[in-house]
Short mmCIF file of C-alpha atoms in Angstrom, two decimals:
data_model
loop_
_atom_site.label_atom_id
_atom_site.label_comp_id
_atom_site.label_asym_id
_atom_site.label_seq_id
_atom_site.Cartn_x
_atom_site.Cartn_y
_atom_site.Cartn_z
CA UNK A 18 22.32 -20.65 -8.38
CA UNK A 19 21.29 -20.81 -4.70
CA UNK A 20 18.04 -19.38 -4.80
CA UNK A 21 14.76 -20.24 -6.74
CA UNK A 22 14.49 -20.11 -10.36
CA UNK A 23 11.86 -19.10 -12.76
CA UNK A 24 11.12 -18.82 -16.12
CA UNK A 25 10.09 -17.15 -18.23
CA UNK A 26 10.53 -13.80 -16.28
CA UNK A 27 7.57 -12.09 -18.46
CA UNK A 28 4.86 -14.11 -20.54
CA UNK A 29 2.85 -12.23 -22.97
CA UNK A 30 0.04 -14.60 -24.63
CA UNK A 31 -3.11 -14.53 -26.84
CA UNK A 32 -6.61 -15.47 -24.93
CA UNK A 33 -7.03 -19.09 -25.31
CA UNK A 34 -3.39 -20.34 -25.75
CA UNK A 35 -1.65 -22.45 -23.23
CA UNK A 36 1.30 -21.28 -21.28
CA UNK A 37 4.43 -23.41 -18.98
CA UNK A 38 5.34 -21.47 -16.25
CA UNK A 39 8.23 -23.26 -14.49
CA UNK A 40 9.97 -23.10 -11.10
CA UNK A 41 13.61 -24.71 -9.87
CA UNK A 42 13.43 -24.52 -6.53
CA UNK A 43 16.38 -24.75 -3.86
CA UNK A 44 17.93 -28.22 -3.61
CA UNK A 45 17.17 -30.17 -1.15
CA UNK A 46 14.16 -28.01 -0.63
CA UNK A 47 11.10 -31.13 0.05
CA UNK A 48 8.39 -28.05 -0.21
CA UNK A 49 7.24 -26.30 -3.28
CA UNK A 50 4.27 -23.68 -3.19
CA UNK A 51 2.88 -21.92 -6.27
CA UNK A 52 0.96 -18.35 -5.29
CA UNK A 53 -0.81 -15.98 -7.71
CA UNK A 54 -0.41 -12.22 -7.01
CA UNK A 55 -2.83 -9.76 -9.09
CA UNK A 56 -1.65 -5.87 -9.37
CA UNK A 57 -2.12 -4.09 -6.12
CA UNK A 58 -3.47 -7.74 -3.65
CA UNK A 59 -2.01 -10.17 -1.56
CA UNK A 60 -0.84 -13.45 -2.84
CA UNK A 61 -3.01 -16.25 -3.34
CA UNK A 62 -2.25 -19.44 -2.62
CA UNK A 63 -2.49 -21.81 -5.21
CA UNK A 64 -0.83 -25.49 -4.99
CA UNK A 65 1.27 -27.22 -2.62
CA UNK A 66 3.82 -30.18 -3.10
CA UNK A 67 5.73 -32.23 -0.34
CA UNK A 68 7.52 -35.01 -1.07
CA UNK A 69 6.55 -38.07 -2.39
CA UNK A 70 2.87 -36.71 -0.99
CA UNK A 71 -0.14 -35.92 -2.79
CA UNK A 72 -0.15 -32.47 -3.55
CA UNK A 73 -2.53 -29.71 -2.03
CA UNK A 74 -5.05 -28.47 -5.18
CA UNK A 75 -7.51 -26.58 -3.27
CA UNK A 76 -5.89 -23.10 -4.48
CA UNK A 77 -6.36 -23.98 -7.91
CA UNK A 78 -9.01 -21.17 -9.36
CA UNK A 79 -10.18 -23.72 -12.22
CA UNK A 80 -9.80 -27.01 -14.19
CA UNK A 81 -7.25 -24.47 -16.32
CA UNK A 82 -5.06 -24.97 -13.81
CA UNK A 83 -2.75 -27.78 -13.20
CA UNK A 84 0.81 -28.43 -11.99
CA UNK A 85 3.06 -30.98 -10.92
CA UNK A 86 6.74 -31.62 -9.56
CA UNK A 87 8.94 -33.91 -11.42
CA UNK A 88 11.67 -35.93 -9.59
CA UNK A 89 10.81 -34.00 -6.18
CA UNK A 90 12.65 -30.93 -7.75
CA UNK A 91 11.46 -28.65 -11.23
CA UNK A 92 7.50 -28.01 -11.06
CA UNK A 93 5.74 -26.67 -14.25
CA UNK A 94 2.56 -24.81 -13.84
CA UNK A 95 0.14 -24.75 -17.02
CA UNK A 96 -2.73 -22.81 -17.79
CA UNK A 97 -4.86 -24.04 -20.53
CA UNK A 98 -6.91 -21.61 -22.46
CA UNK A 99 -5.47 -18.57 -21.07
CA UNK A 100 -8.13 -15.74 -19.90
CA UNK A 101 -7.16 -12.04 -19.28
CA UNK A 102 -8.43 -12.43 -15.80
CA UNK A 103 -5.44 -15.25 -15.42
CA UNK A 104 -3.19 -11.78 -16.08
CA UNK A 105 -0.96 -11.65 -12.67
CA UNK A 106 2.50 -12.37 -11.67
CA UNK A 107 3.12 -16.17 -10.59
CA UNK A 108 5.43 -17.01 -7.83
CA UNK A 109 6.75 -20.17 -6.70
CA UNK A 110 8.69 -20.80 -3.26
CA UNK A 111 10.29 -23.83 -1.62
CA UNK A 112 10.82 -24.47 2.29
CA UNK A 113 13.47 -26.76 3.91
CA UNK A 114 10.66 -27.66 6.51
CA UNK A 115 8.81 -30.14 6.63
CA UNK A 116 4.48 -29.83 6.77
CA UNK A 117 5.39 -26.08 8.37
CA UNK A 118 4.97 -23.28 6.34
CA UNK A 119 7.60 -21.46 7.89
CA UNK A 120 10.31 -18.91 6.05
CA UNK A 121 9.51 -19.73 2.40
CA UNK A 122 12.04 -18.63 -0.26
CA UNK A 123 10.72 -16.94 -3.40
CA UNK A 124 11.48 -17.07 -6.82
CA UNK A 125 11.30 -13.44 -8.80
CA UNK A 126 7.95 -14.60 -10.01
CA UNK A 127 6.70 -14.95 -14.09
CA UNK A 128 4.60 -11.74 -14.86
CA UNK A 129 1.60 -13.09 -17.05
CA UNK A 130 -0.06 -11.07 -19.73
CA UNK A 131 -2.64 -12.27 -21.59
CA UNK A 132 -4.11 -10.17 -24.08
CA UNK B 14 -10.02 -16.27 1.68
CA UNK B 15 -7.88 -12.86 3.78
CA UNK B 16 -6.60 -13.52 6.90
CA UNK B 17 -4.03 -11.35 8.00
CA UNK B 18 -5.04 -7.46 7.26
CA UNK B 19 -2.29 -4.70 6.95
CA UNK B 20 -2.76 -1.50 8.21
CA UNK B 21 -1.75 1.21 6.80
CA UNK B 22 -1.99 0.29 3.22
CA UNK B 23 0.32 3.04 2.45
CA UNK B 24 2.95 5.03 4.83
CA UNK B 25 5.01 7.83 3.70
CA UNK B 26 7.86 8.36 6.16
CA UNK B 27 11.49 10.26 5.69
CA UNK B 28 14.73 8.80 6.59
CA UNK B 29 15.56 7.98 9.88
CA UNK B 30 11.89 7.88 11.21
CA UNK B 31 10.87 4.63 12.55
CA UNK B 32 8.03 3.06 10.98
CA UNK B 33 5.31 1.36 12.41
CA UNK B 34 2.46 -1.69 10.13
CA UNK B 35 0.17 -3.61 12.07
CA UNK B 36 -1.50 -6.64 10.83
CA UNK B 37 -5.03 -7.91 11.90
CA UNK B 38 -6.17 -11.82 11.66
CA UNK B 39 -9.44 -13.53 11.75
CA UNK B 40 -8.45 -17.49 13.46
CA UNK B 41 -5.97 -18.72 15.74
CA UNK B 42 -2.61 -19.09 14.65
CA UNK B 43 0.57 -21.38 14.61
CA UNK B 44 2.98 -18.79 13.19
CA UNK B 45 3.16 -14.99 11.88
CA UNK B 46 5.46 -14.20 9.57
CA UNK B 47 6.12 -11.10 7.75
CA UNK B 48 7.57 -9.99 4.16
CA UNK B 49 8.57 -7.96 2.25
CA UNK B 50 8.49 -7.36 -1.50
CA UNK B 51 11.10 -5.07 -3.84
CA UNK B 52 9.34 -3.94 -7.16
CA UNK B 53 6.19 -6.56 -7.07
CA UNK B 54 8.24 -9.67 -7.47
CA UNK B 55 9.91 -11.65 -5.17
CA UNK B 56 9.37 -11.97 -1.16
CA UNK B 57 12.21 -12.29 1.55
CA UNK B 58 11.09 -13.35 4.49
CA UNK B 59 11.87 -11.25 7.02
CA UNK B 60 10.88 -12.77 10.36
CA UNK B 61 8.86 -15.14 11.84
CA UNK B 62 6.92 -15.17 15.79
CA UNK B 63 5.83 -18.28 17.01
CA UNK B 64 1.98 -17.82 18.74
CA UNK B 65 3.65 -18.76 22.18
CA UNK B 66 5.92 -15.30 21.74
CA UNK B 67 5.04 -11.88 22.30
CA UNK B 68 7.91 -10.14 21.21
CA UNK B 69 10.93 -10.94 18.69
CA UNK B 70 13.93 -8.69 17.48
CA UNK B 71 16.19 -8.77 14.33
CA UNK B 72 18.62 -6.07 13.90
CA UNK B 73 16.41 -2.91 13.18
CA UNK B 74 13.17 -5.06 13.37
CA UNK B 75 11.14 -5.21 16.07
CA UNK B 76 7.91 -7.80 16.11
CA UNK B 77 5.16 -8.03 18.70
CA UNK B 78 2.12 -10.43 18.82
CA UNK B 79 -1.07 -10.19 20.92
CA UNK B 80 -2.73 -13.27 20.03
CA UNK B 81 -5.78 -11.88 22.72
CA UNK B 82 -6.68 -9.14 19.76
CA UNK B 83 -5.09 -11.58 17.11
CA UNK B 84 -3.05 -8.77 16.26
CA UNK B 85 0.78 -7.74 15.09
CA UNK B 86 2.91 -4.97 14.10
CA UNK B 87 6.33 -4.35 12.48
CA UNK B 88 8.53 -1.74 13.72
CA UNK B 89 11.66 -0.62 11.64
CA UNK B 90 13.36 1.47 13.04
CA UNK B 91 16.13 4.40 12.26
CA UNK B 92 14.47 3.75 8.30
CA UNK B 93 16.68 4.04 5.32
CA UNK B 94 15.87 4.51 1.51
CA UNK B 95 16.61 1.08 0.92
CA UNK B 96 13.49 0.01 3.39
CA UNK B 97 11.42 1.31 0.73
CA UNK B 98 9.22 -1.55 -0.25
CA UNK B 99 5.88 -3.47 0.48
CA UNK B 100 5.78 -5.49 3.76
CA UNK B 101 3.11 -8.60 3.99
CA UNK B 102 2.36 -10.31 6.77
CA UNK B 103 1.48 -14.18 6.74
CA UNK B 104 -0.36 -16.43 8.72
CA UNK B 105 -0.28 -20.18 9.65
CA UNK B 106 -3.51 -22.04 11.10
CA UNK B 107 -4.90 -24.70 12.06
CA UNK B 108 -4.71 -28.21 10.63
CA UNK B 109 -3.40 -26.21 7.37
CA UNK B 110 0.10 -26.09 9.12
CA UNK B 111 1.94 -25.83 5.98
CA UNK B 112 -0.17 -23.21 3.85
CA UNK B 113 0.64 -19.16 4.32
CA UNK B 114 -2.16 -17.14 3.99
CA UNK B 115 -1.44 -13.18 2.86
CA UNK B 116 -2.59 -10.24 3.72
CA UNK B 117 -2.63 -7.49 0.96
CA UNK B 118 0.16 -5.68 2.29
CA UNK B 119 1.46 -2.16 3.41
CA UNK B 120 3.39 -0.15 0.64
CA UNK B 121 6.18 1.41 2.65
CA UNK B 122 7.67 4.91 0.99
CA UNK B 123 11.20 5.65 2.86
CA UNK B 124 11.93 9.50 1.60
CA UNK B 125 15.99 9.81 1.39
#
């Protein structure tokens, strides 16, 4: 497909089980962002990749959190020891440019339930 | 931490009304760009104003930027059904060039 893939679509856990969120994002896209939007807020921003570059962490809300990009292409996002506060919907986007965050393109996002 | 600020966070309009969301921001900016969101999933981008422009079009869109009150709004005008969604605006700052910071949004209601 053209756009940005994730998967699953939904995610239902237990408390303290691990979870793979993954993102395909546009080829030849070089930028990859993972945000976190909880019911009702804004999107937070979470983790950036570029490249071949070392990736931007600082979103990351815990040591739970990790992520990386394989190949320059498919990232996985995992959450170790799920918590119900990690309950949101994840959404990854890629960008053609270059070190500008300018018109991102959004996958449909993995809606995270952990119970 | 919130930079950009919708406002409304909620507008109710019928169809054919123009519609109006204005967006707020704390720090200089490289770029504002705004969203918008079907059904809580995924974004479209929608349009983007560079901080040396004051005013940019796209078909029934209509973006102005006063970077003196480091402020913007969205017009849509003539609005159809289909408009009915939430619209984000994003920010770009500083050395950050490549991270988009969110406001919470405005949840747009187009009444057929």
């Amino acid at each position: 497909g053209a756009g940005v893939s994730q998967s699953p679509s939904n995610k239902v856990t237990e408390k303290g089980k691990d979870v793979e969120l993954r993102c395909d994002p546009i080829s030849g896209h070089t930028a990859l962002y993972w945000y976190r939007q909880s019911l009702g807020q804004g999107l937070e921003f979470l983790i950036y990749f570029q490249g071949n570059s070392a990736p931007d962490k600082s979103g990351l809300p815990s040591d739970r959190f990790s992520a990386e990009r394989t190949g320059g292409s498919v990232s996985t996002l995992t959450i170790q020891r799920t918590q119900q506060e990690d309950s949101a919907v994840y959404l990854c986007a890629s960008s053609a440019r270059q070190g500008k965050a300018e018109k991102l393109f959004f996958g449909s996002g993995t809606q995270l339930s952990v119970l | 931490s919130q930079q950009g600020e919708e406002d409304p966070q909620a507008l109710s309009i019928q169809e054919g009304e123009n519609a109006t969301m204005n967006c707020s921001y704390k720090t200089s900016i490289n770029n504002l760009q705004w969203y918008r969101q079907n059904s809580g999933r995924g974004l479209v981008h929608l349009i983007l104003i560079r901080s040396n422009e004051r005013e940019k079009h796209s078909g029934r869109l209509r973006v102005t930027l006063d970077t003196s009150k480091k402020s913007s709004s969205l017009l849509i005008t003539a609005s159809r059904a289909a408009d009915t969604a939430s619209y984000f605006c994003a920010t770009s700052s500083g050395g950050s060039n490549y991270k988009l910071t969110f406001g919470k949004g405005t949840l747009l209601t187009v009444n057929p």
